[in-house]
């Protein structure tokens, strides 16, 4: 396939379609075809195509990493890291952000039309994995005519994609940055996801996944799922600092309205989320996270997954107050990289902001990213 014409200027991208004769083979054995991948780019690819950076998003993210979201109008989810003078500067790097398969912002997912029926896939969409998401990204990178990525970077589920890239496509990587992630999903995390999925499926408007055909949406169930998940993204000190036991108004309601500010905050998070995210996508992507266990393919020995990635420069970052993907899990990744003979930098960033710290104003994270990228760029010979 001929390479896609690379857009010039600050932003580009769009929707790339792979025809029926180029299906995506999934871990389940199913074939996904035709396949569409939505993506955004920032900056310009240099002459030797050596400055490309792939940014991988977390569970509810998308390709709009540093540009306004078309549904909500809000700034990009990582516009504090991607931009002029920031760690990922489009003046220096060609930054690519994709919407994962199974998502709901343009890439093929359960809301897409099934060519066999002409109706939305809904629950006929095949179950996907993190490896499937990365396999689709690799197809796009090849279509862009890029042989080697200067870096692949991501936090949370994005960090899991980074690890999967290093295991499956080490020959296509120069460096890798994994932030606030783990090499496998814990029982606690699976439990939280199951609560969210059950909330969605208990909503009468879910209609066994066929709500699009019925012209409804399981908004209440999806909002509750988001509320439960959002608690895991914060830390107890952060919740206490931001809300404590402060009331929404003078006095108690003596009922079940949102008396406390933290209740109102969670309700707002749930209500705003349903405007931009698809309920079935939430089911599929959380299941992909639950299935993630990188070391399982190597007999449980994580180091063996990185045996062919000794040339890749790794940076692993964690947050001290992150209880969703703890520092201990990041240390397990670093130990595996060291055992495989890989070069790995590691830092635990002291913060009380919890798992979501990589989205927030965290100067130490910025410094770590700048330092690692500058060193890798020097070794790569990027001007």
mmCIF file of C-alpha atoms in Angstrom:
data_model
loop_
_atom_site.group_PDB
_atom_site.id
_atom_site.type_symbol
_atom_site.label_atom_id
_atom_site.label_comp_id
_atom_site.label_asym_id
_atom_site.label_seq_id
_atom_site.Cartn_x
_atom_site.Cartn_y
_atom_site.Cartn_z
ATOM 1 C CA UNK A 1 0.000 0.000 0.000
ATOM 2 C CA UNK A 2 1.286 3.467 -0.861
ATOM 3 C CA UNK A 3 1.919 5.825 2.022
ATOM 4 C CA UNK A 4 -0.711 8.336 3.071
ATOM 5 C CA UNK A 5 0.061 11.937 2.151
ATOM 6 C CA UNK A 6 1.424 13.495 5.346
ATOM 7 C CA UNK A 7 -0.385 16.705 6.323
ATOM 8 C CA UNK A 8 1.661 19.860 6.774
ATOM 9 C CA UNK A 9 1.278 22.448 9.502
ATOM 10 C CA UNK A 10 0.115 22.204 13.080
ATOM 11 C CA UNK A 11 -2.725 19.722 12.758
ATOM 12 C CA UNK A 12 -3.855 17.081 10.316
ATOM 13 C CA UNK A 13 -5.136 13.541 10.245
ATOM 14 C CA UNK A 14 -8.598 12.235 9.524
ATOM 15 C CA UNK A 15 -10.017 8.780 8.940
ATOM 16 C CA UNK A 16 -7.992 6.058 7.237
ATOM 17 C CA UNK A 17 -9.861 3.098 5.785
ATOM 18 C CA UNK A 18 -8.370 -0.308 5.166
ATOM 19 C CA UNK A 19 -10.252 -2.267 2.481
ATOM 20 C CA UNK A 20 -11.852 -5.673 2.897
ATOM 21 C CA UNK A 21 -8.745 -7.411 1.558
ATOM 22 C CA UNK A 22 -6.708 -5.978 4.470
ATOM 23 C CA UNK A 23 -8.597 -7.255 7.532
ATOM 24 C CA UNK A 24 -7.385 -6.915 11.087
ATOM 25 C CA UNK A 25 -6.941 -10.362 12.618
ATOM 26 C CA UNK A 26 -7.922 -10.214 16.281
ATOM 27 C CA UNK A 27 -6.626 -12.274 19.188
ATOM 28 C CA UNK A 28 -10.047 -13.919 19.378
ATOM 29 C CA UNK A 29 -9.527 -15.295 15.862
ATOM 30 C CA UNK A 30 -12.135 -12.988 14.333
ATOM 31 C CA UNK A 31 -11.378 -10.784 11.323
ATOM 32 C CA UNK A 32 -12.380 -7.130 11.452
ATOM 33 C CA UNK A 33 -13.042 -5.742 7.985
ATOM 34 C CA UNK A 34 -13.372 -3.164 6.642
ATOM 35 C CA UNK A 35 -11.356 -1.278 9.232
ATOM 36 C CA UNK A 36 -11.294 2.463 9.877
ATOM 37 C CA UNK A 37 -8.880 4.304 12.166
ATOM 38 C CA UNK A 38 -9.466 7.913 13.190
ATOM 39 C CA UNK A 39 -6.358 9.924 13.964
ATOM 40 C CA UNK A 40 -4.972 13.426 14.462
ATOM 41 C CA UNK A 41 -1.464 14.690 13.775
ATOM 42 C CA UNK A 42 0.431 17.680 15.110
ATOM 43 C CA UNK A 43 3.585 19.031 13.472
ATOM 44 C CA UNK A 44 5.391 17.894 10.336
ATOM 45 C CA UNK A 45 7.177 14.641 9.542
ATOM 46 C CA UNK A 46 10.825 15.368 8.784
ATOM 47 C CA UNK A 47 12.593 14.308 5.595
ATOM 48 C CA UNK A 48 13.925 10.985 6.906
ATOM 49 C CA UNK A 49 10.727 10.261 8.882
ATOM 50 C CA UNK A 50 12.647 9.917 12.137
ATOM 51 C CA UNK A 51 10.666 12.290 14.386
ATOM 52 C CA UNK A 52 7.304 10.509 14.619
ATOM 53 C CA UNK A 53 5.780 10.097 18.094
ATOM 54 C CA UNK A 54 2.692 7.965 18.709
ATOM 55 C CA UNK A 55 0.543 9.106 21.645
ATOM 56 C CA UNK A 56 -1.742 6.384 23.056
ATOM 57 C CA UNK A 57 -4.845 7.379 24.985
ATOM 58 C CA UNK A 58 -6.395 6.078 28.194
ATOM 59 C CA UNK A 59 -9.753 4.292 28.532
ATOM 60 C CA UNK A 60 -12.076 7.198 27.699
ATOM 61 C CA UNK A 61 -9.678 9.246 25.567
ATOM 62 C CA UNK A 62 -9.528 9.631 21.809
ATOM 63 C CA UNK A 63 -7.469 11.133 18.991
ATOM 64 C CA UNK A 64 -8.105 14.738 20.085
ATOM 65 C CA UNK A 65 -5.052 14.875 22.319
ATOM 66 C CA UNK A 66 -4.166 18.526 21.713
ATOM 67 C CA UNK A 67 -7.104 19.986 19.803
ATOM 68 C CA UNK A 68 -10.647 20.911 20.872
ATOM 69 C CA UNK A 69 -13.022 17.995 21.229
ATOM 70 C CA UNK A 70 -15.670 18.156 18.472
ATOM 71 C CA UNK A 71 -18.474 17.055 20.801
ATOM 72 C CA UNK A 72 -17.742 18.920 24.031
ATOM 73 C CA UNK A 73 -15.617 21.797 22.732
ATOM 74 C CA UNK A 74 -13.202 21.226 25.607
ATOM 75 C CA UNK A 75 -9.409 21.426 25.084
ATOM 76 C CA UNK A 76 -7.510 18.301 24.091
ATOM 77 C CA UNK A 77 -6.941 15.825 26.898
ATOM 78 C CA UNK A 78 -3.129 16.299 26.783
ATOM 79 C CA UNK A 79 -2.768 19.866 25.576
ATOM 80 C CA UNK A 80 -0.589 20.584 28.601
ATOM 81 C CA UNK A 81 2.051 18.188 27.185
ATOM 82 C CA UNK A 82 1.600 18.616 23.409
ATOM 83 C CA UNK A 83 2.201 22.097 22.026
ATOM 84 C CA UNK A 84 4.716 24.831 21.324
ATOM 85 C CA UNK A 85 7.370 24.910 24.039
ATOM 86 C CA UNK A 86 5.910 21.835 25.763
ATOM 87 C CA UNK A 87 7.555 18.401 26.156
ATOM 88 C CA UNK A 88 5.999 17.150 22.907
ATOM 89 C CA UNK A 89 6.620 20.170 20.699
ATOM 90 C CA UNK A 90 5.140 19.984 17.163
ATOM 91 C CA UNK A 91 8.041 22.152 16.002
ATOM 92 C CA UNK A 92 10.314 19.201 16.713
ATOM 93 C CA UNK A 93 8.140 16.090 16.552
ATOM 94 C CA UNK A 94 5.447 14.711 14.269
ATOM 95 C CA UNK A 95 2.854 13.614 16.814
ATOM 96 C CA UNK A 96 0.202 11.039 15.946
ATOM 97 C CA UNK A 97 -2.803 10.309 18.166
ATOM 98 C CA UNK A 98 -5.322 7.626 17.222
ATOM 99 C CA UNK A 99 -8.720 6.559 18.474
ATOM 100 C CA UNK A 100 -8.400 2.900 19.476
ATOM 101 C CA UNK A 101 -10.489 0.267 17.720
ATOM 102 C CA UNK A 102 -13.576 -0.355 19.821
ATOM 103 C CA UNK A 103 -13.733 3.391 20.463
ATOM 104 C CA UNK A 104 -16.477 5.809 19.519
ATOM 105 C CA UNK A 105 -14.755 8.764 17.860
ATOM 106 C CA UNK A 106 -14.397 7.402 14.350
ATOM 107 C CA UNK A 107 -12.393 4.187 14.627
ATOM 108 C CA UNK A 108 -14.282 0.960 13.999
ATOM 109 C CA UNK A 109 -16.219 -0.004 17.110
ATOM 110 C CA UNK A 110 -19.557 -1.377 18.306
ATOM 111 C CA UNK A 111 -21.397 1.758 17.084
ATOM 112 C CA UNK A 112 -20.032 1.294 13.538
ATOM 113 C CA UNK A 113 -22.168 -0.271 10.837
ATOM 114 C CA UNK A 114 -21.698 -3.993 10.360
ATOM 115 C CA UNK A 115 -21.312 -4.443 6.576
ATOM 116 C CA UNK A 116 -22.995 -7.845 6.815
ATOM 117 C CA UNK A 117 -26.223 -6.384 8.219
ATOM 118 C CA UNK A 118 -26.178 -2.660 7.506
ATOM 119 C CA UNK A 119 -26.933 -2.049 11.186
ATOM 120 C CA UNK A 120 -24.663 -1.086 14.099
ATOM 121 C CA UNK A 121 -22.481 -3.945 15.329
ATOM 122 C CA UNK A 122 -23.605 -3.497 18.943
ATOM 123 C CA UNK A 123 -22.801 -6.788 20.739
ATOM 124 C CA UNK A 124 -21.980 -8.561 17.463
ATOM 125 C CA UNK A 125 -18.736 -6.562 17.481
ATOM 126 C CA UNK A 126 -15.896 -8.986 18.300
ATOM 127 C CA UNK A 127 -14.181 -8.772 21.669
ATOM 128 C CA UNK A 128 -10.875 -6.907 21.388
ATOM 129 C CA UNK A 129 -7.608 -6.782 23.323
ATOM 130 C CA UNK A 130 -4.859 -4.242 23.918
ATOM 131 C CA UNK A 131 -2.769 -6.208 21.409
ATOM 132 C CA UNK A 132 -5.534 -5.774 18.822
ATOM 133 C CA UNK A 133 -5.511 -2.004 19.417
ATOM 134 C CA UNK A 134 -1.746 -1.906 18.888
ATOM 135 C CA UNK A 135 -1.975 -4.110 15.797
ATOM 136 C CA UNK A 136 -4.395 -1.596 14.258
ATOM 137 C CA UNK A 137 -2.086 1.304 15.163
ATOM 138 C CA UNK A 138 0.822 -0.500 13.517
ATOM 139 C CA UNK A 139 -1.241 -0.806 10.338
ATOM 140 C CA UNK A 140 -1.797 2.964 10.354
ATOM 141 C CA UNK A 141 1.870 3.749 11.039
ATOM 142 C CA UNK A 142 2.843 1.542 8.085
ATOM 143 C CA UNK A 143 0.242 3.268 5.911
ATOM 144 C CA UNK A 144 1.793 6.614 6.875
ATOM 145 C CA UNK A 145 5.076 5.338 5.437
ATOM 146 C CA UNK A 146 6.847 5.442 8.820
ATOM 147 C CA UNK A 147 9.236 2.559 9.452
ATOM 148 C CA UNK A 148 10.357 3.478 12.970
ATOM 149 C CA UNK A 149 8.683 5.591 15.636
ATOM 150 C CA UNK A 150 10.963 7.926 17.552
ATOM 151 C CA UNK A 151 8.763 7.315 20.574
ATOM 152 C CA UNK A 152 5.508 5.773 21.684
ATOM 153 C CA UNK A 153 4.066 7.338 24.836
ATOM 154 C CA UNK A 154 0.945 6.896 26.911
ATOM 155 C CA UNK A 155 -0.541 6.842 30.386
ATOM 156 C CA UNK A 156 -2.868 4.308 32.022
ATOM 157 C CA UNK A 157 -4.357 2.178 29.214
ATOM 158 C CA UNK A 158 -2.072 4.184 26.937
ATOM 159 C CA UNK A 159 0.885 2.913 28.957
ATOM 160 C CA UNK A 160 -0.313 -0.652 28.441
ATOM 161 C CA UNK A 161 -0.323 -0.001 24.697
ATOM 162 C CA UNK A 162 3.256 1.264 25.023
ATOM 163 C CA UNK A 163 4.290 -2.011 26.658
ATOM 164 C CA UNK A 164 2.451 -3.997 23.986
ATOM 165 C CA UNK A 165 4.273 -2.054 21.252
ATOM 166 C CA UNK A 166 7.611 -2.906 22.878
ATOM 167 C CA UNK A 167 6.696 -6.583 23.065
ATOM 168 C CA UNK A 168 5.173 -6.935 19.580
ATOM 169 C CA UNK A 169 6.987 -4.345 17.453
ATOM 170 C CA UNK A 170 10.355 -3.607 19.086
ATOM 171 C CA UNK A 171 11.974 -3.204 15.662
ATOM 172 C CA UNK A 172 9.658 -0.237 15.004
ATOM 173 C CA UNK A 173 10.586 1.661 18.200
ATOM 174 C CA UNK A 174 13.466 3.891 19.221
ATOM 175 C CA UNK A 175 12.058 4.822 22.643
ATOM 176 C CA UNK A 176 9.032 4.148 24.826
ATOM 177 C CA UNK A 177 7.438 6.084 27.704
ATOM 178 C CA UNK A 178 5.030 4.224 29.995
ATOM 179 C CA UNK A 179 3.187 6.354 32.560
ATOM 180 C CA UNK A 180 0.994 5.139 35.439
ATOM 181 C CA UNK A 181 0.353 1.683 34.009
ATOM 182 C CA UNK A 182 0.783 -2.007 34.770
ATOM 183 C CA UNK A 183 1.727 -5.150 32.872
ATOM 184 C CA UNK A 184 -1.499 -6.869 33.888
ATOM 185 C CA UNK A 185 -4.893 -5.887 35.238
ATOM 186 C CA UNK A 186 -5.416 -6.680 38.905
ATOM 187 C CA UNK A 187 -8.424 -8.413 40.443
ATOM 188 C CA UNK A 188 -9.417 -5.121 42.100
ATOM 189 C CA UNK A 189 -9.419 -3.298 38.759
ATOM 190 C CA UNK A 190 -11.425 -6.068 37.105
ATOM 191 C CA UNK A 191 -13.919 -5.782 39.968
ATOM 192 C CA UNK A 192 -14.379 -2.036 39.486
ATOM 193 C CA UNK A 193 -14.893 -2.542 35.754
ATOM 194 C CA UNK A 194 -17.480 -5.226 36.363
ATOM 195 C CA UNK A 195 -19.466 -2.859 38.584
ATOM 196 C CA UNK A 196 -19.455 -0.320 35.752
ATOM 197 C CA UNK A 197 -20.485 -2.842 33.123
ATOM 198 C CA UNK A 198 -23.302 -4.160 35.282
ATOM 199 C CA UNK A 199 -24.555 -0.600 35.835
ATOM 200 C CA UNK A 200 -24.751 -0.102 32.056
ATOM 201 C CA UNK A 201 -26.402 -3.450 31.392
ATOM 202 C CA UNK A 202 -28.939 -2.888 34.187
ATOM 203 C CA UNK A 203 -30.183 0.301 32.531
ATOM 204 C CA UNK A 204 -33.510 -0.492 30.782
ATOM 205 C CA UNK A 205 -32.389 1.645 27.847
ATOM 206 C CA UNK A 206 -29.394 -0.594 27.173
ATOM 207 C CA UNK A 207 -31.731 -2.960 25.284
ATOM 208 C CA UNK A 208 -29.186 -5.832 25.262
ATOM 209 C CA UNK A 209 -26.779 -3.523 23.456
ATOM 210 C CA UNK A 210 -29.207 -2.612 20.643
ATOM 211 C CA UNK A 211 -30.095 0.851 21.976
ATOM 212 C CA UNK A 212 -29.035 2.634 18.764
ATOM 213 C CA UNK A 213 -31.741 0.875 16.779
ATOM 214 C CA UNK A 214 -34.269 1.786 19.468
ATOM 215 C CA UNK A 215 -33.221 5.444 19.375
ATOM 216 C CA UNK A 216 -32.305 5.555 23.074
ATOM 217 C CA UNK A 217 -29.134 5.548 25.188
ATOM 218 C CA UNK A 218 -28.419 3.936 28.583
ATOM 219 C CA UNK A 219 -27.376 7.287 30.008
ATOM 220 C CA UNK A 220 -28.102 6.536 33.660
ATOM 221 C CA UNK A 221 -26.134 3.304 33.667
ATOM 222 C CA UNK A 222 -23.188 4.816 31.805
ATOM 223 C CA UNK A 223 -23.154 7.806 34.177
ATOM 224 C CA UNK A 224 -22.971 5.508 37.208
ATOM 225 C CA UNK A 225 -20.171 3.510 35.557
ATOM 226 C CA UNK A 226 -18.228 6.727 35.041
ATOM 227 C CA UNK A 227 -18.830 7.853 38.616
ATOM 228 C CA UNK A 228 -17.522 4.587 40.043
ATOM 229 C CA UNK A 229 -14.474 4.607 37.776
ATOM 230 C CA UNK A 230 -13.692 8.249 38.471
ATOM 231 C CA UNK A 231 -13.235 7.524 42.172
ATOM 232 C CA UNK A 232 -10.338 5.212 41.238
ATOM 233 C CA UNK A 233 -8.625 7.993 39.280
ATOM 234 C CA UNK A 234 -8.303 10.180 42.386
ATOM 235 C CA UNK A 235 -6.648 9.726 45.757
ATOM 236 C CA UNK A 236 -8.174 10.068 49.213
ATOM 237 C CA UNK A 237 -5.953 13.094 50.021
ATOM 238 C CA UNK A 238 -7.007 14.764 46.762
ATOM 239 C CA UNK A 239 -10.694 14.163 47.492
ATOM 240 C CA UNK A 240 -10.249 15.480 51.014
ATOM 241 C CA UNK A 241 -8.349 18.548 49.822
ATOM 242 C CA UNK A 242 -10.840 19.384 47.064
ATOM 243 C CA UNK A 243 -14.096 18.560 48.830
ATOM 244 C CA UNK A 244 -13.743 17.284 52.377
ATOM 245 C CA UNK A 245 -17.243 17.183 53.862
ATOM 246 C CA UNK A 246 -18.231 20.542 52.385
ATOM 247 C CA UNK A 247 -21.929 20.916 51.643
ATOM 248 C CA UNK A 248 -23.471 22.114 48.405
ATOM 249 C CA UNK A 249 -25.739 24.535 50.232
ATOM 250 C CA UNK A 250 -26.499 25.733 53.732
ATOM 251 C CA UNK A 251 -27.772 22.848 55.822
ATOM 252 C CA UNK A 252 -28.717 19.295 55.018
ATOM 253 C CA UNK A 253 -31.548 18.391 52.653
ATOM 254 C CA UNK A 254 -32.669 15.489 54.860
ATOM 255 C CA UNK A 255 -33.118 13.531 51.641
ATOM 256 C CA UNK A 256 -31.098 11.966 48.850
ATOM 257 C CA UNK A 257 -30.193 14.987 46.788
ATOM 258 C CA UNK A 258 -26.505 15.870 46.426
ATOM 259 C CA UNK A 259 -25.846 17.316 49.878
ATOM 260 C CA UNK A 260 -22.051 17.071 49.679
ATOM 261 C CA UNK A 261 -19.840 18.746 47.098
ATOM 262 C CA UNK A 262 -18.139 15.443 46.287
ATOM 263 C CA UNK A 263 -21.545 13.963 45.399
ATOM 264 C CA UNK A 264 -22.297 16.863 43.069
ATOM 265 C CA UNK A 265 -18.844 16.514 41.489
ATOM 266 C CA UNK A 266 -19.333 12.833 40.722
ATOM 267 C CA UNK A 267 -22.820 13.430 39.338
ATOM 268 C CA UNK A 268 -21.399 16.105 37.038
ATOM 269 C CA UNK A 269 -18.660 13.738 35.873
ATOM 270 C CA UNK A 270 -21.244 11.096 35.044
ATOM 271 C CA UNK A 271 -23.679 13.443 33.311
ATOM 272 C CA UNK A 272 -21.038 15.106 31.122
ATOM 273 C CA UNK A 273 -19.487 11.773 30.150
ATOM 274 C CA UNK A 274 -22.602 10.368 28.489
ATOM 275 C CA UNK A 275 -22.579 13.189 25.945
ATOM 276 C CA UNK A 276 -19.289 12.078 24.434
ATOM 277 C CA UNK A 277 -18.935 8.331 24.990
ATOM 278 C CA UNK A 278 -20.724 5.228 23.769
ATOM 279 C CA UNK A 279 -21.928 2.704 26.354
ATOM 280 C CA UNK A 280 -21.023 -0.368 24.311
ATOM 281 C CA UNK A 281 -17.539 1.050 23.673
ATOM 282 C CA UNK A 282 -17.176 1.307 27.441
ATOM 283 C CA UNK A 283 -18.028 -2.387 27.774
ATOM 284 C CA UNK A 284 -15.570 -3.468 25.093
ATOM 285 C CA UNK A 285 -12.647 -1.292 26.150
ATOM 286 C CA UNK A 286 -12.932 -2.182 29.843
ATOM 287 C CA UNK A 287 -12.992 -5.848 28.840
ATOM 288 C CA UNK A 288 -9.826 -5.332 26.779
ATOM 289 C CA UNK A 289 -8.168 -3.882 29.877
ATOM 290 C CA UNK A 290 -9.317 -6.800 32.020
ATOM 291 C CA UNK A 291 -7.856 -9.284 29.539
ATOM 292 C CA UNK A 292 -4.484 -7.523 29.559
ATOM 293 C CA UNK A 293 -1.714 -9.710 30.966
ATOM 294 C CA UNK A 294 1.427 -9.116 28.941
ATOM 295 C CA UNK A 295 3.529 -11.778 30.637
ATOM 296 C CA UNK A 296 0.974 -14.544 30.095
ATOM 297 C CA UNK A 297 2.142 -15.090 26.540
ATOM 298 C CA UNK A 298 5.662 -15.715 27.856
ATOM 299 C CA UNK A 299 4.769 -18.310 30.439
ATOM 300 C CA UNK A 300 4.336 -15.645 33.092
ATOM 301 C CA UNK A 301 7.920 -14.373 32.714
ATOM 302 C CA UNK A 302 7.465 -10.702 31.804
ATOM 303 C CA UNK A 303 11.149 -10.170 31.009
ATOM 304 C CA UNK A 304 10.914 -12.590 28.083
ATOM 305 C CA UNK A 305 8.349 -10.300 26.428
ATOM 306 C CA UNK A 306 11.052 -7.629 26.123
ATOM 307 C CA UNK A 307 13.867 -9.918 24.967
ATOM 308 C CA UNK A 308 13.965 -8.327 21.499
ATOM 309 C CA UNK A 309 13.650 -4.743 22.780
ATOM 310 C CA UNK A 310 17.173 -4.294 24.176
ATOM 311 C CA UNK A 311 17.852 -1.436 21.761
ATOM 312 C CA UNK A 312 14.730 0.493 22.851
ATOM 313 C CA UNK A 313 15.162 3.288 25.389
ATOM 314 C CA UNK A 314 12.474 3.029 28.092
ATOM 315 C CA UNK A 315 11.126 5.536 30.571
ATOM 316 C CA UNK A 316 8.689 4.304 33.240
ATOM 317 C CA UNK A 317 6.922 6.820 35.465
ATOM 318 C CA UNK A 318 4.540 6.317 38.395
ATOM 319 C CA UNK A 319 2.730 8.494 40.940
ATOM 320 C CA UNK A 320 3.088 7.965 44.671
ATOM 321 C CA UNK A 321 -0.665 8.328 45.366
ATOM 322 C CA UNK A 322 -1.865 6.194 42.434
ATOM 323 C CA UNK A 323 -3.676 3.182 43.866
ATOM 324 C CA UNK A 324 -5.210 2.142 40.541
ATOM 325 C CA UNK A 325 -1.820 1.296 38.997
ATOM 326 C CA UNK A 326 0.593 1.491 41.876
ATOM 327 C CA UNK A 327 4.303 2.263 41.923
ATOM 328 C CA UNK A 328 4.929 -1.373 42.863
ATOM 329 C CA UNK A 329 3.474 -2.418 39.502
ATOM 330 C CA UNK A 330 5.695 0.068 37.677
ATOM 331 C CA UNK A 331 8.697 -1.321 39.535
ATOM 332 C CA UNK A 332 7.728 -4.805 38.330
ATOM 333 C CA UNK A 333 7.881 -3.492 34.759
ATOM 334 C CA UNK A 334 11.307 -1.919 35.355
ATOM 335 C CA UNK A 335 12.662 -5.118 36.913
ATOM 336 C CA UNK A 336 11.468 -7.090 33.891
ATOM 337 C CA UNK A 337 13.094 -4.591 31.525
ATOM 338 C CA UNK A 338 16.352 -4.772 33.463
ATOM 339 C CA UNK A 339 16.242 -8.574 33.468
ATOM 340 C CA UNK A 340 15.786 -8.484 29.679
ATOM 341 C CA UNK A 341 18.861 -6.261 29.325
ATOM 342 C CA UNK A 342 16.886 -3.178 28.316
ATOM 343 C CA UNK A 343 17.835 0.409 29.144
ATOM 344 C CA UNK A 344 15.167 1.733 31.482
ATOM 345 C CA UNK A 345 14.820 4.989 33.398
ATOM 346 C CA UNK A 346 12.358 5.057 36.284
ATOM 347 C CA UNK A 347 10.917 7.734 38.537
ATOM 348 C CA UNK A 348 8.176 7.757 41.135
ATOM 349 C CA UNK A 349 6.673 11.237 41.172
ATOM 350 C CA UNK A 350 5.545 12.439 44.590
ATOM 351 C CA UNK A 351 2.019 13.849 44.306
ATOM 352 C CA UNK A 352 -1.317 13.557 46.072
ATOM 353 C CA UNK A 353 -3.296 13.849 42.823
ATOM 354 C CA UNK A 354 -3.719 10.116 42.266
ATOM 355 C CA UNK A 355 -3.840 8.216 38.996
ATOM 356 C CA UNK A 356 -5.076 11.187 36.949
ATOM 357 C CA UNK A 357 -1.928 13.184 37.752
ATOM 358 C CA UNK A 358 -0.632 12.724 34.209
ATOM 359 C CA UNK A 359 -3.579 14.815 32.958
ATOM 360 C CA UNK A 360 -2.990 17.568 35.504
ATOM 361 C CA UNK A 361 -0.458 20.291 36.194
ATOM 362 C CA UNK A 362 2.484 18.248 37.444
ATOM 363 C CA UNK A 363 5.829 20.039 36.832
ATOM 364 C CA UNK A 364 7.950 17.059 37.857
ATOM 365 C CA UNK A 365 6.256 14.936 35.193
ATOM 366 C CA UNK A 366 6.931 17.652 32.619
ATOM 367 C CA UNK A 367 10.594 17.759 33.608
ATOM 368 C CA UNK A 368 10.916 13.984 33.405
ATOM 369 C CA UNK A 369 9.350 13.918 29.945
ATOM 370 C CA UNK A 370 11.525 16.793 28.705
ATOM 371 C CA UNK A 371 14.705 15.223 30.017
ATOM 372 C CA UNK A 372 14.061 11.769 28.610
ATOM 373 C CA UNK A 373 12.883 13.028 25.214
ATOM 374 C CA UNK A 374 15.811 15.430 24.896
ATOM 375 C CA UNK A 375 18.302 12.664 25.641
ATOM 376 C CA UNK A 376 16.628 10.244 23.236
ATOM 377 C CA UNK A 377 16.389 12.925 20.537
ATOM 378 C CA UNK A 378 20.098 13.618 20.902
ATOM 379 C CA UNK A 379 20.886 9.917 20.449
ATOM 380 C CA UNK A 380 18.471 9.767 17.509
ATOM 381 C CA UNK A 381 20.192 12.752 15.888
ATOM 382 C CA UNK A 382 17.084 14.932 15.788
ATOM 383 C CA UNK A 383 17.837 18.600 15.275
#
